[in-house]
XYZ file of C-alpha atoms in Angstrom:
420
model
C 39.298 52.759 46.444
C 41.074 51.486 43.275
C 38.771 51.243 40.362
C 39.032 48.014 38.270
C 42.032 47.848 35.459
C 40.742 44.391 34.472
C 38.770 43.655 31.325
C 34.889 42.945 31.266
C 34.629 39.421 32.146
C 34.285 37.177 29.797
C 36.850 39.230 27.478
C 40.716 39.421 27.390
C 43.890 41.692 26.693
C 46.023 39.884 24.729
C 50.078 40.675 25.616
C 52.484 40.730 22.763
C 53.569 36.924 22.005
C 50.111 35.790 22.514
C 48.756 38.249 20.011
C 51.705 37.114 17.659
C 50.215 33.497 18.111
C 46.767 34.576 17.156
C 47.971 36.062 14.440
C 50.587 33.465 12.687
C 47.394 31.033 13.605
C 44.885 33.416 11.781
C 46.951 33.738 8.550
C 47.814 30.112 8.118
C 43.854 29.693 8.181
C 43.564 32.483 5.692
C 45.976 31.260 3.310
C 45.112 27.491 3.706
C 40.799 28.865 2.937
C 42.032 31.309 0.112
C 44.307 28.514 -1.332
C 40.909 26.297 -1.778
C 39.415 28.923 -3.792
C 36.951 31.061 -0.859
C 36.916 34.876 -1.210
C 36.926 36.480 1.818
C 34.075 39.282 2.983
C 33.736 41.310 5.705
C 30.240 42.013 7.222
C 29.199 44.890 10.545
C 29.820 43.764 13.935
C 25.641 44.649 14.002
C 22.928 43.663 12.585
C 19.280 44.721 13.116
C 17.465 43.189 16.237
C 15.044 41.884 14.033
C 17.522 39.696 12.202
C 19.069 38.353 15.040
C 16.062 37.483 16.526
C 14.187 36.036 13.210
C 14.343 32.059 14.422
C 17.841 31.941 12.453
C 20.401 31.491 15.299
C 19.153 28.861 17.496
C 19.769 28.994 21.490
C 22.247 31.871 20.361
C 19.630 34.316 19.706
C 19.206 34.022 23.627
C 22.745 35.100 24.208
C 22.541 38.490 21.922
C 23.925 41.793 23.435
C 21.108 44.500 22.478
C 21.811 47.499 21.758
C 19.373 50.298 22.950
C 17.657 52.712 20.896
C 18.900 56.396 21.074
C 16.623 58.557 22.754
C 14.908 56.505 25.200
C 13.395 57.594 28.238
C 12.973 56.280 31.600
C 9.134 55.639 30.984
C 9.868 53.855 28.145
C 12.489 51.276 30.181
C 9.410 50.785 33.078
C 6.448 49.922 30.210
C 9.068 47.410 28.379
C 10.472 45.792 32.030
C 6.428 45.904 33.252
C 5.589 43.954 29.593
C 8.697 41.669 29.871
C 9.991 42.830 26.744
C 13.477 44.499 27.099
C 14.415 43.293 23.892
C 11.471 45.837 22.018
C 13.821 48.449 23.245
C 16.961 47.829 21.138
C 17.169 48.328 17.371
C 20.457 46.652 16.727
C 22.679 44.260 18.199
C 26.623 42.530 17.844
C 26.384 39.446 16.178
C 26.501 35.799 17.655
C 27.644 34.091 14.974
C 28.986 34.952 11.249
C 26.311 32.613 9.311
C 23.300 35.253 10.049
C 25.643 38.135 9.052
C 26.476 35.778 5.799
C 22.787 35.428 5.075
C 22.101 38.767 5.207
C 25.244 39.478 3.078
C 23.938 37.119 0.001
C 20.558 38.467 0.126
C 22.164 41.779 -0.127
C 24.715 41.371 -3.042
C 23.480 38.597 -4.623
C 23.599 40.227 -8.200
C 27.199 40.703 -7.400
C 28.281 37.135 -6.562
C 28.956 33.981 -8.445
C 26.748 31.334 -9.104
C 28.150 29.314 -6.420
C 29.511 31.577 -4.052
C 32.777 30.187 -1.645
C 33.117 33.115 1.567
C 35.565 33.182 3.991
C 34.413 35.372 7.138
C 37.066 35.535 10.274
C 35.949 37.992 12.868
C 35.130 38.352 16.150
C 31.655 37.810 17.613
C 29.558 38.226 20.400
C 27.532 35.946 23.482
C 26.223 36.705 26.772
C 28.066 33.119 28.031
C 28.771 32.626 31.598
C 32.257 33.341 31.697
C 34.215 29.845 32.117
C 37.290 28.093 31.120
C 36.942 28.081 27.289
C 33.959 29.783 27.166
C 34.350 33.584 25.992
C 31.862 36.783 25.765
C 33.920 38.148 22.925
C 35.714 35.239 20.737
C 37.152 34.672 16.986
C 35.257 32.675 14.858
C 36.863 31.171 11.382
C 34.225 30.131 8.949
C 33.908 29.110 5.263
C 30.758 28.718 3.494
C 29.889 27.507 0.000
C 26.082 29.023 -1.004
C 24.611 27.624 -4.468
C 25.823 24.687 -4.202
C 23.034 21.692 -3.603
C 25.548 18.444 -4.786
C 27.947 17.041 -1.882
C 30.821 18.945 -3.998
C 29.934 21.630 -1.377
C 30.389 19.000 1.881
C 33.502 17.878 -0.174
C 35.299 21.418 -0.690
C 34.619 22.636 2.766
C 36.091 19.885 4.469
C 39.362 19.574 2.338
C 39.835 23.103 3.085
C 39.021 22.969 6.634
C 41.675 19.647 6.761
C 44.383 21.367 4.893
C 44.300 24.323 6.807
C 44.118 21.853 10.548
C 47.122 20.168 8.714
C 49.115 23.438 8.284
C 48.573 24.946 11.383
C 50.378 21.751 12.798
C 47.698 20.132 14.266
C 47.858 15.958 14.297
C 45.683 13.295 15.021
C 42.204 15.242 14.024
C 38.832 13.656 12.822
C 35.953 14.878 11.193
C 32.801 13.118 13.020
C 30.162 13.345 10.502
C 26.207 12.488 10.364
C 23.168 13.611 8.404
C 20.067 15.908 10.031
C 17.557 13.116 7.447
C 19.119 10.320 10.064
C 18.556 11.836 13.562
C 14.786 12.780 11.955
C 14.678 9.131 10.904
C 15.488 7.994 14.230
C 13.079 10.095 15.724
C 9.881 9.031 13.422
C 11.172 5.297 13.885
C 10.707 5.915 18.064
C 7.489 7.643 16.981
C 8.577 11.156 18.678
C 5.717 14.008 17.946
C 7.399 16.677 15.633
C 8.046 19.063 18.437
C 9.356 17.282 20.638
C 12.322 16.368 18.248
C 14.584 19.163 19.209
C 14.323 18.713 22.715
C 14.784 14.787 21.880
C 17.915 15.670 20.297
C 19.058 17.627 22.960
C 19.561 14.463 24.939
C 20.611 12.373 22.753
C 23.571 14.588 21.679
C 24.139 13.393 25.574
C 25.079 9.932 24.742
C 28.778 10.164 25.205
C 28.316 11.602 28.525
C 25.318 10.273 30.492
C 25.298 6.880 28.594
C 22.495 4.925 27.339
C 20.706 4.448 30.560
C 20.955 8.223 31.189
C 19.929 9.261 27.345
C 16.739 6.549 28.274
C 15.667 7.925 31.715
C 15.591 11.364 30.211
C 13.282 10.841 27.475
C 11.049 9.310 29.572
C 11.012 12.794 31.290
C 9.999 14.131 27.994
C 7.346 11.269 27.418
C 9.110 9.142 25.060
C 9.085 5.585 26.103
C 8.659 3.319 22.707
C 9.416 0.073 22.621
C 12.876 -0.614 22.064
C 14.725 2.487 22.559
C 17.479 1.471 24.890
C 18.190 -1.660 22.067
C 18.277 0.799 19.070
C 20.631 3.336 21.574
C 23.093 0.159 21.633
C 22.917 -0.474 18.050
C 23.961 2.929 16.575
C 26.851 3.033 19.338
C 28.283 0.640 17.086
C 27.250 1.415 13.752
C 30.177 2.286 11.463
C 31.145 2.610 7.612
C 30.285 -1.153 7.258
C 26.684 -1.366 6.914
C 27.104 -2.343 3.383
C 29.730 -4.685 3.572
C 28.175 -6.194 6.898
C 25.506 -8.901 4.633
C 23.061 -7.500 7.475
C 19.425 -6.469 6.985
C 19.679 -2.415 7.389
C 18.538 -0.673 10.168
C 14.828 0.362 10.042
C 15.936 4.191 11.907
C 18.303 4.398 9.281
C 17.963 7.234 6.406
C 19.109 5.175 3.394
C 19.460 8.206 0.693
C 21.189 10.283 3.995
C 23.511 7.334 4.156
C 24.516 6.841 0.464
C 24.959 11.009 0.544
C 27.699 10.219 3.404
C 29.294 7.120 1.594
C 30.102 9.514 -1.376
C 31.926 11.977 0.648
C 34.052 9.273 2.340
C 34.810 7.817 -0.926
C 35.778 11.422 -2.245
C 37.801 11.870 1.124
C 40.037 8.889 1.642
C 42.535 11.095 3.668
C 40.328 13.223 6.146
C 39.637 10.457 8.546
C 35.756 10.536 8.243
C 33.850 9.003 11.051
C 30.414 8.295 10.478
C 28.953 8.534 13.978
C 24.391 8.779 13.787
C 24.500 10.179 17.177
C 26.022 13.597 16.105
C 23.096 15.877 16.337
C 24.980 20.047 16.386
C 23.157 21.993 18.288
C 22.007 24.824 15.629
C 18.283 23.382 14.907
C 18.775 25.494 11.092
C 20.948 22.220 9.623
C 19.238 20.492 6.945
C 21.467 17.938 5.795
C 24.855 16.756 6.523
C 26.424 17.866 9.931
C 30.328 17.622 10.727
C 32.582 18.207 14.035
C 36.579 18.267 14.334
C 37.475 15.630 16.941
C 40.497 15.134 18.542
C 41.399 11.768 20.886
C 42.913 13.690 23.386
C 40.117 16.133 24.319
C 36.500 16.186 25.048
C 35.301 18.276 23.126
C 35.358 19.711 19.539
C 37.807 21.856 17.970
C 34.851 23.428 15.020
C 32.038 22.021 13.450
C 29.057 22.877 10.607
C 26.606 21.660 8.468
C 23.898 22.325 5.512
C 21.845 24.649 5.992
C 19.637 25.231 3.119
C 16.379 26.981 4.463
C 18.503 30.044 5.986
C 18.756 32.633 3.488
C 15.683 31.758 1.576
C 14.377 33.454 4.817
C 15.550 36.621 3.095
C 15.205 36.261 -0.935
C 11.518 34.564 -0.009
C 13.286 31.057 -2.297
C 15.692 28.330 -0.492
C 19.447 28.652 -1.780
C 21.715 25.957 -0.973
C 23.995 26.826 1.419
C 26.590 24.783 3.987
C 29.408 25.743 6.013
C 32.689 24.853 8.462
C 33.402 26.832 11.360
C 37.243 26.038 12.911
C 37.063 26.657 16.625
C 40.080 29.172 16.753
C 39.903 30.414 21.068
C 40.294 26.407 21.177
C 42.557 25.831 18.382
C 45.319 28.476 19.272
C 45.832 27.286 22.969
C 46.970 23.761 21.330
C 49.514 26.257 19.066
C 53.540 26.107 19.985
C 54.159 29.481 20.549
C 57.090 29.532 18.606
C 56.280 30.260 15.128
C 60.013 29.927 13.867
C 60.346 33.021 13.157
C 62.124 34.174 16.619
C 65.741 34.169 14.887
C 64.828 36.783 12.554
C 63.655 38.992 15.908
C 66.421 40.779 17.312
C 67.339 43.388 20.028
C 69.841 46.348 20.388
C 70.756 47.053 23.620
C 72.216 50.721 23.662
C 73.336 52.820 26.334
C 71.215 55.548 27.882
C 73.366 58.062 26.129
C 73.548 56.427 22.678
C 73.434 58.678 19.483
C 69.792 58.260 18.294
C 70.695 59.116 15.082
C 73.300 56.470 15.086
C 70.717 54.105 16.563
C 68.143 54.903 13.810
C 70.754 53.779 11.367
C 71.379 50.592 12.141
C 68.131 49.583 12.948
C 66.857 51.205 9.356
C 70.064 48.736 8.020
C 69.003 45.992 9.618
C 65.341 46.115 8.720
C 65.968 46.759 5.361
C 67.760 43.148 5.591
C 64.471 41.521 6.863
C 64.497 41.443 10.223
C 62.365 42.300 12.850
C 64.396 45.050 15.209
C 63.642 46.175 18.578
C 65.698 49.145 20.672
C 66.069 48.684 24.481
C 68.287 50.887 26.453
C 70.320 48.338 28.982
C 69.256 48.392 32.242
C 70.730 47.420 35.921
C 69.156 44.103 35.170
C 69.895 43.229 31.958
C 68.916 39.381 31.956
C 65.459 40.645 32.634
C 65.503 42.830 30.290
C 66.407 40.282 28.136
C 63.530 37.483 29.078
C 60.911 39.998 28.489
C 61.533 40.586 24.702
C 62.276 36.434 24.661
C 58.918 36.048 25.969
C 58.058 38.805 23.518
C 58.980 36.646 20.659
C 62.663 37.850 20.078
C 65.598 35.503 19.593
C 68.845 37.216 19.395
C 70.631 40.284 20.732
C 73.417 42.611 20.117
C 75.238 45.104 22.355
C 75.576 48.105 20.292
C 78.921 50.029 21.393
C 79.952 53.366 20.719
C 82.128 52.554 18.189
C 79.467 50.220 16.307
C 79.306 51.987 13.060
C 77.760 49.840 10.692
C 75.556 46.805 11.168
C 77.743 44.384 9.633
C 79.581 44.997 13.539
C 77.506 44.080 15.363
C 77.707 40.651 17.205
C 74.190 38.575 17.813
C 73.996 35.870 20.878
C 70.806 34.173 21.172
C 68.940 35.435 24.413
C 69.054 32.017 26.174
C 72.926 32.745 26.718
């Protein structure tokens, strides 16, 4: 029997034009971060169990990969599966996210680091995700983070850069849904919710769009939360906006009013990124603080990256709370709305030699050619050359030339684009 050739699920090989995708996409994000003044770090792909599983990561920390101790024996795997606690086992594990890994990383090199301190982290990360459309075990992650900054310059920066770099990567018709972690809290107190039910509260109300008022009503009644009311205020912030203060209306009593003036700066600071304010934008990450942000798009359903303040992280670490907040671009999403052609295609070109060609000869022209700028591949021709010839299109290559036997120099050769 014929043992698997396929990747683990959840992961992928990436062929040749797709990998050139990723990687035109990648340094247009690079460039577009670096251009807005963020430094970019690298940090392991592990980190110690410990860490991972300190509170820090949310509903990720359930997704970790462990990594198992060295040395264990099989007595030790029957006490931990007998004590439900696998997880006692491992001493490391691949990250889930970049913004633990970025904690760490401050708390490490702090004396090293400016004042305010503007990182760019792009790397790949780990989650034990049921393997779906969209929804990856091993995936890219693009993030910037600003850490020592408290003011809403921080809010301000990252979403410039986060626009700038959406704008160059060709992207159109984007929005930046934004809301504030003080306003879902002061929606919560205002329907009387006890403190710990509040995440699981959120939870369904970040279910609004999709199971409607009636639905977001029946199921917190499940959770028994029934004030007076609800279903009314549910209506009301479907249809709250940026006019509250030009409306002449009393303000809403589940309405954070320093939250709200925090947002109303930002969207005066950011007359171009198409700011929504929308209060029923909760993020799922129960670490935000402050103001919380998603990329929306009116042609899909869901979001292309998202973030937020998250100020009590790393003072988890250094024992005192540093400001800290941060945008993470949804790249595995991002790069399937990407044209694969990059523009680039006509500087990609093929010699087609025959199978008894002088390599030296060969080597020649393509050093010539290269040392002009382009991109040079060698294929000996084959029975079927058109085939031949729509595997290095799809490869990314857009012209070709025959090389003859009495092609001496490159200035000879003659280039057809490989759609004739």
């Amino acid at each position: 029997m014929a043992t698997a050739v396929t990747p683990p699920r959840g992961m992928r090989d990436f062929l040749p034009a797709d990998k050139a995708t990723r990687e035109r996409a990648l340094g247009i994000i690079r460039s577009s971060f670096a251009a807005h003044g963020f430094d970019e770090i690298e940090t392991p792909v592990m980190e110690d169990t410990a860490r991972l599983h300190s509170g820090l990561g949310g509903d990720n920390e359930k997704l970790g990969f462990a990594v198992l101790k060295r040395g264990l024996a099989p007595a030790d795997l029957t006490a931990a599966a007998e004590a439900d606690d696998l997880l006692s086992l491992a001493d490391l594990g691949l990250r889930f996210d970049l913004t633990v890994p970025l904690a760490r990383f401050y708390a490490s090199h702090r004396a090293d680091l400016p004042t305010v301190f503007r990182s760019i982290q792009i790397a790949p990360v780990w989650r034990a995700e049921r393997p779906q459309k969209g929804r990856y075990r091993q995936f890219m992650q693009c993030d910037i983070d600003i850490i020592g900054e408290a003011g809403p310059l921080a809010e301000i920066e990252l979403i410039t850069a986060t626009v700038a770099a959406l704008d160059n990567l060709g992207l159109t018709g984007c929005s930046i849904r934004i809301n504030d972690r003080r306003i879902l809290s002061s929606l919560l107190a205002f329907w009387n919710v006890p403190s710990n039910l509040y995440e699981r509260a959120l939870i369904t109300l970040d279910k609004l769009d999709k199971i409607r008022v009636d639905g977001v009503v029946a199921e917190l009644r499940t959770l028994g939360i029934d004030a007076p009311g609800i279903e009314d205020t549910l209506m009301e912030i479907t249809k709250v906006g940026w006019g509250l203060r030009e409306s002449g209306e009393e303000q809403p009593a589940w309405l954070d009013e320093a939250a709200y003036e925090d947002l109303l700066i930002l969207k005066a600071a950011l007359p171009d990124a198409r700011l929504e304010f929308d209060p029923t934008l909760v993020r799922g990450m129960g670490y935000y603080t402050g103001t919380i942000f998603e990329i929306a798009h009116p042609d899909l359903g869901y979001s292309l990256g998202g973030g937020g303040r998250y100020d009590g992280m790393i003072g988890r670490f250094l024992g005192s709370d540093v400001p800290a907040c941060g945008f993470s671009i949804g790249f595995e999403r991002i790069v399937d709305l990407l044209a694969g052609d990059d523009g680039t295609a006509e500087n990609a070109v093929v010699l087609v030699h025959e199978k008894d060609a002088d390599p030296a000869a060969l080597v020649r022209l393509k050093g010539a050619l290269v040392a002009g700028g382009l991109r040079v591949r060698l294929e000996k021709r084959t029975k079927n050359l058109k085939a031949l010839l729509e595997r290095a299109g799809a490869a990314g290559y857009g012209r070709f030339a025959v090389v003859a036997d009495e092609t001496v120099t490159a200035d000879e050769l003659v280039f057809k684009p490989l759609g004739d």
